[in-house]
Short mmCIF file of C-alpha atoms in Angstrom, two decimals:
data_model
loop_
_atom_site.label_atom_id
_atom_site.label_comp_id
_atom_site.label_asym_id
_atom_site.label_seq_id
_atom_site.Cartn_x
_atom_site.Cartn_y
_atom_site.Cartn_z
CA ASP A 9 136.66 10.48 15.82
CA ALA A 10 136.78 6.79 16.55
CA LYS A 11 140.26 5.52 17.32
CA THR A 12 141.51 2.60 15.25
CA THR A 13 143.92 -0.13 16.26
CA GLN A 14 145.82 -2.21 13.74
CA PRO A 15 148.66 -4.70 14.09
CA THR A 16 152.02 -3.21 13.28
CA SER A 17 152.97 -5.87 10.76
CA MET A 18 151.76 -9.07 9.11
CA ASP A 19 153.14 -11.58 6.63
CA CYS A 20 151.20 -13.49 4.02
CA ALA A 21 152.22 -16.15 1.50
CA GLU A 22 151.83 -15.25 -2.13
CA GLY A 23 148.56 -16.56 -3.56
CA ARG A 24 146.92 -16.89 -0.17
CA ALA A 25 144.29 -14.58 1.27
CA ALA A 26 145.56 -11.69 3.36
CA ASN A 27 143.23 -10.74 6.22
CA LEU A 28 144.02 -7.40 7.80
CA PRO A 29 142.12 -6.58 10.99
CA CYS A 30 141.13 -3.21 12.38
CA ASN A 31 139.52 -2.49 15.73
CA HIS A 32 137.31 0.58 16.08
CA SER A 33 135.31 -0.12 19.23
CA THR A 34 134.18 3.50 19.72
CA ILE A 35 132.78 3.90 16.22
CA SER A 36 129.56 5.87 16.04
CA GLY A 37 126.55 5.20 13.83
CA ASN A 38 127.41 7.69 11.09
CA GLU A 39 131.09 6.85 10.76
CA TYR A 40 132.40 4.98 7.76
CA VAL A 41 135.35 2.62 7.63
CA TYR A 42 137.87 3.44 4.90
CA TRP A 43 140.92 1.50 3.83
CA TYR A 44 143.93 2.89 2.02
CA ARG A 45 147.31 1.41 1.26
CA GLN A 46 150.68 2.93 0.53
CA ILE A 47 153.24 1.07 -1.49
CA HIS A 48 156.80 2.14 -0.74
CA SER A 49 157.68 5.55 -2.19
CA GLN A 50 154.22 6.10 -3.66
CA GLY A 51 151.18 8.09 -2.58
CA PRO A 52 148.38 6.36 -0.62
CA GLN A 53 145.79 4.55 -2.71
CA TYR A 54 142.12 4.22 -1.84
CA ILE A 55 140.99 0.60 -1.58
CA ILE A 56 137.44 0.35 -0.26
CA HIS A 57 135.01 1.77 2.28
CA GLY A 58 131.80 0.75 4.01
CA LEU A 59 129.27 1.69 6.64
CA LYS A 60 127.76 -1.53 7.93
CA ASN A 61 127.30 -3.92 5.03
CA ASN A 62 130.12 -5.99 3.67
CA GLU A 63 131.61 -4.53 0.52
CA THR A 64 133.58 -5.98 -2.37
CA ASN A 65 135.32 -4.42 -5.31
CA GLU A 66 138.00 -5.46 -7.76
CA MET A 67 140.75 -4.90 -5.22
CA ALA A 68 139.43 -6.29 -1.96
CA SER A 69 136.55 -7.20 0.33
CA LEU A 70 135.62 -5.40 3.51
CA ILE A 71 133.91 -7.34 6.28
CA ILE A 72 132.40 -5.25 9.09
CA THR A 73 131.16 -7.03 12.20
CA GLU A 74 127.52 -6.68 13.10
CA ASP A 75 128.33 -4.46 16.09
CA ARG A 76 130.66 -2.43 13.83
CA LYS A 77 133.42 -2.50 16.40
CA SER A 78 135.89 -4.15 14.08
CA SER A 79 136.47 -4.85 10.43
CA THR A 80 138.69 -6.97 8.21
CA LEU A 81 140.15 -6.11 4.86
CA ILE A 82 140.58 -9.20 2.71
CA LEU A 83 142.90 -9.42 -0.27
CA PRO A 84 141.72 -12.74 -1.71
CA HIS A 85 144.88 -13.77 -3.57
CA ALA A 86 147.80 -11.71 -2.36
CA THR A 87 150.63 -10.96 -4.77
CA LEU A 88 154.08 -9.54 -4.16
CA ARG A 89 152.77 -6.18 -5.41
CA ASP A 90 150.36 -6.07 -2.47
CA THR A 91 153.27 -5.53 -0.09
CA ALA A 92 152.43 -2.14 1.42
CA VAL A 93 151.31 -0.29 4.54
CA TYR A 94 147.55 -0.62 4.96
CA TYR A 95 145.63 2.10 6.79
CA CYS A 96 142.20 1.77 8.37
CA ILE A 97 140.45 5.12 8.87
CA VAL A 98 137.14 5.77 10.57
CA ARG A 99 135.42 9.07 9.87
CA VAL A 100 132.12 10.75 9.26
CA ALA A 101 131.97 10.95 5.49
CA SER A 102 130.33 14.35 5.43
CA GLY A 103 132.72 15.88 7.89
CA SER A 104 135.40 18.41 7.18
CA ALA A 105 137.46 17.41 4.19
CA ARG A 106 140.67 18.17 6.04
CA GLN A 107 140.17 15.33 8.47
CA LEU A 108 141.59 12.50 6.39
CA THR A 109 144.18 11.44 8.91
CA PHE A 110 146.37 8.39 8.65
CA GLY A 111 147.64 6.44 11.63
CA SER A 112 150.61 4.12 11.53
CA GLY A 113 148.83 1.28 9.70
CA THR A 114 149.84 -2.35 9.16
CA GLN A 115 152.90 -3.25 7.14
CA LEU A 116 151.84 -6.26 5.04
CA THR A 117 154.66 -8.26 3.54
CA VAL A 118 153.70 -10.82 0.92
CA LEU A 119 156.28 -13.59 0.83
CA PRO A 120 157.14 -15.61 -2.29
CA ASP B 2 140.65 6.75 -13.60
CA VAL B 3 141.29 9.83 -11.55
CA LYS B 4 144.74 11.18 -12.08
CA VAL B 5 146.61 13.44 -9.72
CA THR B 6 149.91 14.52 -11.19
CA GLN B 7 152.73 16.18 -9.30
CA SER B 8 155.20 18.12 -11.38
CA SER B 9 158.38 16.49 -10.07
CA ARG B 10 159.23 13.12 -8.59
CA TYR B 11 162.55 14.27 -7.12
CA LEU B 12 163.76 17.78 -6.42
CA VAL B 13 166.93 19.18 -4.89
CA LYS B 14 166.96 22.82 -3.82
CA ARG B 15 169.29 25.09 -1.87
CA THR B 16 168.52 26.67 1.48
CA GLY B 17 166.78 30.01 1.02
CA GLU B 18 165.41 29.24 -2.44
CA LYS B 19 161.74 29.77 -3.24
CA VAL B 20 160.30 26.41 -4.24
CA PHE B 21 157.11 25.67 -6.15
CA LEU B 22 155.49 22.24 -6.07
CA GLU B 23 152.71 21.86 -8.60
CA CYS B 24 149.77 19.47 -8.54
CA VAL B 25 147.12 18.94 -11.21
CA GLN B 26 144.01 16.75 -11.05
CA ASP B 27 141.79 15.83 -13.97
CA MET B 28 138.50 14.86 -12.29
CA ASP B 29 136.97 18.24 -11.47
CA HIS B 30 137.39 17.64 -7.73
CA GLU B 31 136.53 20.47 -5.38
CA ASN B 32 138.99 19.57 -2.64
CA MET B 33 142.75 19.50 -2.95
CA PHE B 34 145.33 18.84 -0.27
CA TRP B 35 149.03 19.06 0.41
CA TYR B 36 150.61 16.67 2.92
CA ARG B 37 154.14 15.94 3.93
CA GLN B 38 155.28 12.53 5.06
CA ASP B 39 158.26 11.91 7.31
CA PRO B 40 159.47 8.66 8.88
CA GLY B 41 157.78 8.05 12.21
CA LEU B 42 155.46 11.04 11.82
CA GLY B 43 153.03 9.75 9.20
CA LEU B 44 151.15 12.06 6.85
CA ARG B 45 150.65 15.60 8.11
CA LEU B 46 148.32 18.06 6.46
CA ILE B 47 149.95 21.34 5.41
CA TYR B 48 147.11 23.14 3.58
CA PHE B 49 143.96 22.28 1.80
CA SER B 50 141.57 24.03 -0.55
CA TYR B 51 137.88 23.38 -1.03
CA ASP B 52 137.35 25.75 -3.94
CA VAL B 53 139.18 28.04 -6.34
CA LYS B 54 140.97 30.83 -4.48
CA MET B 55 139.96 29.28 -1.15
CA LYS B 56 142.50 27.79 1.23
CA GLU B 57 142.65 26.61 4.78
CA LYS B 58 145.60 25.89 7.02
CA GLY B 59 146.26 22.35 7.99
CA ASP B 60 148.25 21.14 10.96
CA ILE B 61 151.70 22.39 9.90
CA PRO B 62 151.34 25.46 7.63
CA GLU B 63 154.36 27.38 8.91
CA GLY B 64 156.89 28.08 6.19
CA TYR B 65 154.45 27.21 3.41
CA SER B 66 151.85 28.97 1.31
CA VAL B 67 149.50 27.73 -1.39
CA SER B 68 147.79 28.98 -4.50
CA ARG B 69 144.67 27.75 -6.25
CA GLU B 70 143.86 29.96 -9.22
CA LYS B 71 142.19 27.18 -11.21
CA LYS B 72 140.12 24.28 -10.00
CA GLU B 73 142.45 21.63 -11.35
CA ARG B 74 145.71 23.09 -10.04
CA PHE B 75 146.98 23.46 -6.47
CA SER B 76 150.46 24.79 -5.84
CA LEU B 77 152.54 24.53 -2.69
CA ILE B 78 155.12 27.25 -2.17
CA LEU B 79 158.09 27.14 0.14
CA GLU B 80 158.88 30.82 0.55
CA SER B 81 162.45 30.24 1.73
CA ALA B 82 163.40 26.59 1.75
CA SER B 83 165.09 25.21 4.85
CA THR B 84 166.71 21.85 5.54
CA ASN B 85 163.87 20.85 7.88
CA GLN B 86 161.55 20.98 4.89
CA THR B 87 163.32 18.03 3.34
CA SER B 88 160.49 15.53 3.04
CA MET B 89 158.12 13.61 0.79
CA TYR B 90 155.31 15.91 -0.34
CA LEU B 91 151.99 14.40 -1.37
CA CYS B 92 149.14 16.09 -3.17
CA ALA B 93 145.60 14.70 -3.07
CA SER B 94 142.17 15.58 -4.39
CA SER B 95 138.64 14.55 -3.51
CA LEU B 96 135.05 15.34 -4.33
CA GLY B 97 132.97 17.74 -2.25
CA SER B 98 131.77 16.95 1.23
CA ALA B 99 129.78 13.80 0.44
CA GLY B 100 132.85 12.02 -0.86
CA SER B 101 135.47 13.90 1.03
CA LEU B 102 137.23 10.86 2.42
CA LEU B 103 137.63 9.17 -0.95
CA ALA B 104 140.83 10.89 -1.91
CA PHE B 105 143.22 10.29 -4.76
CA PHE B 106 146.90 10.92 -4.27
CA GLY B 107 149.73 11.89 -6.55
CA GLN B 108 152.92 9.88 -6.72
CA GLY B 109 154.73 12.25 -4.39
CA THR B 110 157.65 14.66 -4.68
CA ARG B 111 160.73 13.87 -2.68
CA LEU B 112 162.27 17.23 -1.89
CA THR B 113 165.78 17.56 -0.55
CA VAL B 114 166.94 20.96 0.70
CA VAL B 115 170.70 21.27 0.96
#
């Protein structure tokens, strides 16, 4: 599996865009990029995923570089409720279901 | 919305007790998982199931067993609870292999063994 690297922590002002980077330089052609977040004392929550095209949903946008070696999760207007640990996961989507593994992620703190 | 419901939010049990953690999902998902989460160790997979009556060991199955008699329900059993099983337990479900990484998690059960 491709290894991912994320910053340990980031701050963002409320109402501003939060841009969370993830490096996955060894990603292979059939591996997807998934993002989850975990708000304190809750279970992880799926946010978005993509293969090579940029993706957007009601929660966030995912920008994947053309070489696919890195990606950025964008929360367009961060709120205090977006304070959470954000996990970037790279996996083959059709692989074994057991292999949803979470690294240490990025602690995003949204400041008032 | 997919809903994964864990039977208890907080639980306190005594050492040696048999403990049942229940998880129910309402989206007809094939896969169900049990994780535990501890500070500094992240989420670790205990067991998972890809079909009724099927189960597979995860990374840390020792001291645990599971039961999946119905598709929507996945139970985690601590045969004889010990203090090192004090943890946050998370249940998750996902579709079959094509969507296996799009998982939905329950709110977690914080178990304390005294």
